[in-house]
Coordinates of C-alpha atoms in Angstrom, one line a residue:
R1428 CA 2.4 27.1 22.7
I1429 CA -1.3 28.0 22.4
R1430 CA -1.5 28.6 26.1
I1431 CA 1.7 30.8 26.0
L1432 CA 0.2 32.8 23.1
N1433 CA -2.9 33.3 25.1
Y1434 CA -0.8 34.7 28.0
C1435 CA 0.6 37.2 25.6
L1436 CA -2.8 38.1 24.2
I1437 CA -4.2 38.9 27.6
G1438 CA -1.2 41.2 28.1
K1439 CA -2.1 43.0 24.8
K1440 CA -5.7 43.2 25.9
L1441 CA -4.7 44.9 29.1
I1442 CA -2.6 47.4 27.2
D1443 CA -5.1 48.2 24.5
N1444 CA -8.1 48.3 26.8
N1445 CA -7.9 50.0 30.2
D1446 CA -11.4 48.9 31.1
V1447 CA -11.3 45.1 30.9
H1448 CA -13.7 43.7 33.5
A1449 CA -13.6 40.5 35.4
K1450 CA -17.2 39.8 34.2
D1451 CA -16.0 39.6 30.6
K1452 CA -17.0 36.0 29.8
Y1453 CA -14.6 35.8 26.8
C1454 CA -11.6 36.7 28.9
M1455 CA -12.6 34.3 31.6
R1456 CA -13.1 31.4 29.2
C1457 CA -9.9 31.9 27.1
F1458 CA -7.5 33.1 29.8
Q1459 CA -8.8 31.4 33.0
N1460 CA -5.4 30.4 34.3
L1461 CA -3.8 33.8 33.9
W1462 CA -6.9 35.6 35.2
S1463 CA -7.0 33.6 38.4
R1464 CA -3.5 35.0 39.2
H1465 CA -4.9 38.5 38.9
Q1466 CA -8.3 38.0 40.4
Q1467 CA -7.5 40.4 43.3
N1468 CA -7.1 43.2 40.8
K1469 CA -10.7 44.4 40.3
K1470 CA -9.7 46.8 37.5
S1471 CA -7.1 46.6 34.8
K1472 CA -6.2 50.2 35.6
K1473 CA -4.6 48.9 38.8
T1474 CA -2.5 46.5 36.6
M1475 CA -1.5 49.3 34.3
Q1476 CA -0.5 51.4 37.3
D1477 CA 1.7 48.6 38.6
I1478 CA 3.3 48.3 35.2
H1479 CA 4.2 51.9 34.9
E1480 CA 5.5 51.9 38.5
V1481 CA 7.8 49.0 37.6
L1482 CA 9.0 50.9 34.5
A1483 CA 9.5 54.1 36.4
R1484 CA 11.9 52.5 38.8
G1485 CA 14.4 52.4 35.9
N1486 CA 14.3 48.8 34.7
F1487 CA 13.1 49.8 31.2
D1488 CA 15.6 52.7 30.8
K1489 CA 18.6 50.6 31.9
I1490 CA 17.8 47.8 29.5
S1491 CA 16.2 49.4 26.5
K1492 CA 17.5 52.5 24.7
P1493 CA 19.2 54.9 27.0
S1494 CA 21.1 56.3 24.0
T1495 CA 17.8 57.5 22.5
L1496 CA 17.0 59.4 25.7
K1497 CA 20.4 61.1 25.7
E1498 CA 20.1 62.0 22.0
I1499 CA 16.8 63.7 22.5
Q1500 CA 18.1 65.6 25.4
L1501 CA 21.0 66.8 23.3
V1502 CA 18.8 67.9 20.4
L1503 CA 16.5 69.8 22.8
K1504 CA 19.5 72.0 23.6
D1505 CA 19.8 73.1 20.0
P1506 CA 18.3 76.7 19.8
E1507 CA 17.1 76.1 16.2
I1508 CA 15.1 73.0 16.9
Y1509 CA 11.7 73.4 18.6
M1510 CA 9.7 70.4 17.5
I1511 CA 10.9 66.8 17.9
G1512 CA 9.1 63.5 17.1
L1513 CA 9.3 60.1 18.8
Y1514 CA 7.7 57.2 17.0
G1515 CA 7.4 53.5 17.1
I1516 CA 4.9 50.7 17.2
D1517 CA 2.3 50.3 20.0
G1518 CA 3.8 48.8 23.2
V1519 CA 7.4 49.7 22.4
G1520 CA 7.6 52.2 25.3
K1521 CA 7.2 55.7 23.8
T1522 CA 5.1 57.0 26.7
T1523 CA 7.5 55.6 29.2
L1524 CA 10.5 57.1 27.5
A1525 CA 8.7 60.5 27.2
K1526 CA 7.9 60.5 30.9
E1527 CA 11.5 59.7 31.7
L1528 CA 12.7 62.5 29.5
A1529 CA 10.3 64.9 31.1
W1530 CA 11.5 64.0 34.5
Q1531 CA 15.2 64.2 33.5
V1532 CA 15.0 67.6 31.8
E1533 CA 13.0 69.1 34.7
K1534 CA 15.4 67.6 37.2
D1535 CA 18.6 68.9 35.5
G1536 CA 17.1 72.4 35.0
S1537 CA 17.1 72.2 31.2
F1538 CA 13.5 73.6 31.3
D1539 CA 11.8 75.8 33.8
V1540 CA 8.5 74.1 33.1
V1541 CA 7.7 70.7 31.7
V1542 CA 4.2 69.8 30.7
M1543 CA 2.9 66.4 29.5
A1544 CA -0.5 65.8 28.0
E1545 CA -2.1 62.8 26.4
V1546 CA -3.9 63.4 23.1
T1547 CA -5.2 60.1 21.8
D1548 CA -7.6 59.5 18.9
S1549 CA -10.5 61.3 20.5
L1550 CA -8.7 64.7 20.2
D1551 CA -10.7 66.3 23.0
V1552 CA -9.3 69.9 22.6
E1553 CA -10.7 71.1 26.0
N1554 CA -9.3 68.1 27.8
I1555 CA -5.9 68.6 26.3
Q1556 CA -6.0 72.3 27.1
G1557 CA -7.1 71.4 30.7
Q1558 CA -4.1 69.1 31.1
I1559 CA -1.7 71.8 30.1
A1560 CA -3.4 74.4 32.2
N1561 CA -3.3 72.3 35.3
A1562 CA 0.4 71.8 34.9
L1563 CA 0.8 75.6 34.6
C1564 CA -1.6 76.3 37.6
L1565 CA -3.8 78.2 35.2
N1566 CA -7.5 78.6 35.9
F1567 CA -9.5 79.2 32.7
E1568 CA -11.8 82.2 32.8
E1569 CA -12.9 81.7 29.2
K1570 CA -15.6 79.2 28.3
T1571 CA -15.1 78.7 24.6
K1572 CA -12.3 76.7 23.1
E1573 CA -11.1 79.7 21.3
G1574 CA -11.1 81.8 24.4
R1575 CA -9.3 79.1 26.4
A1576 CA -6.7 78.8 23.6
E1577 CA -5.9 82.5 23.7
Q1578 CA -5.6 82.5 27.5
L1579 CA -3.3 79.4 27.3
R1580 CA -1.3 81.1 24.6
Q1581 CA -0.7 84.2 26.7
R1582 CA 0.3 82.1 29.7
I1583 CA 2.8 80.0 27.7
N1584 CA 4.3 83.1 26.2
K1585 CA 5.2 84.2 29.8
Q1586 CA 7.4 81.2 30.2
K1587 CA 10.9 81.8 29.0
N1588 CA 11.9 78.2 28.7
M1589 CA 9.4 75.3 28.7
L1590 CA 8.9 71.8 27.2
I1591 CA 5.5 70.5 26.2
V1592 CA 5.1 66.7 25.6
L1593 CA 2.0 65.7 23.6
D1594 CA 1.7 61.9 23.9
D1595 CA 0.1 59.5 21.5
I1596 CA -1.0 62.0 18.9
C1597 CA -3.0 61.1 15.8
R1598 CA -3.7 64.6 14.6
V1599 CA -3.5 67.9 16.4
D1600 CA -3.8 71.6 15.6
L1601 CA -1.4 73.4 17.9
A1602 CA -2.9 76.8 17.1
E1603 CA -6.3 75.5 18.1
L1604 CA -5.0 74.2 21.4
G1605 CA -3.3 77.6 22.0
I1606 CA 0.4 76.4 21.9
P1607 CA 2.8 79.0 20.5
Y1608 CA 6.0 77.6 19.0
G1609 CA 8.7 78.4 16.5
D1610 CA 8.8 82.1 15.5
D1611 CA 5.8 82.7 17.8
H1612 CA 7.7 81.5 20.9
M1613 CA 11.2 80.1 20.5
G1614 CA 11.3 79.3 24.2
C1615 CA 8.5 76.7 23.9
K1616 CA 9.7 73.3 22.6
L1617 CA 7.6 70.3 21.8
L1618 CA 8.0 66.5 21.9
L1619 CA 5.4 64.6 20.0
T1620 CA 4.9 60.8 20.3
T1621 CA 3.1 58.7 17.8
K1622 CA 3.3 55.4 15.9
N1623 CA 3.0 57.3 12.6
L1624 CA 6.2 58.8 11.1
N1625 CA 4.3 60.4 8.2
L1626 CA 2.1 62.3 10.7
L1627 CA 5.2 63.8 12.3
K1628 CA 6.9 64.8 9.1
R1629 CA 4.1 65.8 6.7
Q1630 CA 1.4 67.1 9.1
M1631 CA 3.3 68.4 12.1
G1632 CA 6.5 69.4 10.5
T1633 CA 8.9 68.0 13.1
Q1634 CA 12.5 69.0 12.6
K1635 CA 14.1 65.8 14.2
D1636 CA 12.5 62.4 14.6
F1637 CA 13.6 59.4 16.7
R1638 CA 12.5 55.8 16.2
L1639 CA 12.1 53.7 19.3
E1640 CA 12.9 50.1 18.4
V1641 CA 11.8 46.9 20.1
L1642 CA 14.1 45.2 22.5
S1643 CA 16.7 42.7 21.4
D1644 CA 16.3 39.1 22.4
D1645 CA 19.0 39.5 25.0
D1646 CA 17.4 42.7 26.5
S1647 CA 14.0 41.2 26.4
W1648 CA 15.1 38.2 28.5
K1649 CA 17.0 40.6 30.9
L1650 CA 13.8 42.7 31.4
F1651 CA 11.6 39.6 31.9
K1652 CA 14.0 38.1 34.4
N1653 CA 14.5 41.3 36.2
I1654 CA 10.8 41.6 36.9
A1655 CA 9.8 37.9 37.3
G1656 CA 12.8 37.0 39.4
D1657 CA 15.3 34.1 39.5
V1658 CA 12.5 31.6 39.3
V1659 CA 12.8 31.8 35.5
E1660 CA 16.2 30.1 35.8
K1661 CA 14.6 26.9 37.3
N1662 CA 14.8 24.0 34.9
Y1663 CA 11.0 23.4 34.8
I1664 CA 10.3 27.0 34.0
T1665 CA 13.1 28.3 31.8
L1666 CA 11.9 26.9 28.5
I1667 CA 8.3 28.2 29.1
A1668 CA 9.6 31.6 30.1
Q1669 CA 11.8 31.8 27.0
D1670 CA 8.9 31.0 24.8
V1671 CA 6.8 33.6 26.5
V1672 CA 9.5 36.2 26.0
E1673 CA 9.8 35.2 22.3
F1674 CA 6.0 35.7 21.8
C1675 CA 6.3 39.2 23.3
D1676 CA 8.3 40.3 20.2
G1677 CA 10.5 42.7 22.1
L1678 CA 7.7 44.9 23.3
P1679 CA 8.5 46.2 26.8
L1680 CA 5.0 46.6 28.0
F1681 CA 4.0 43.1 26.9
I1682 CA 7.0 41.7 28.7
V1683 CA 6.3 43.6 31.9
V1684 CA 2.6 42.5 31.9
I1685 CA 3.4 38.8 31.5
A1686 CA 6.5 38.9 33.8
K1687 CA 4.4 40.4 36.6

């Protein structure tokens, strides 16, 4: 069980730290068996890319909470609601669901423009502005944050119907970024993802919030088997695989990392 737990911990390490290196002596000492299976991946970023590619193929959405996706899409059609929150613990799949939502609403024509930007703890205003501007094919002429915010605000106001997804927020000033919403621009709607419900309600003032839960035991096993393959049904592997899934605590990204 200690070895199984170590397998799960290396999965968490890959998720929490996108810059884990093969030279890390601690990782090599504690997780030698698992690391040898991934020695051809020189960077953990490649592993994370593989994970998101697997999730993007639909495995996560089919097994997890498709109802949440549909509910958010329905709420987005309400003309009185312009700010929605999606929250849940780390690793539960908020980013994956947000990306799927962005793809769906752009595909079905619900929004003319869909923009997704990652915020994170660093709160690099210029970086966030740049992500949004790139999606809008906007070249900043202004050099200051305030000037860029005004230019971005004018550009967004020209869009009749758009969705902006701000992923993994800890705190953010929409006015500082240059994002008009509500009475300033009813055609601009926002989806904010975070692990902190209080942040959504008290600081951001979201009008509707959705909690993304961990997978059930049954769905966890289905996801693991779907990725790892039928080998998990072999007698000498099944019990180990089931223990691994149990230690993943229903977190989709953990399950995907270990199953791969």
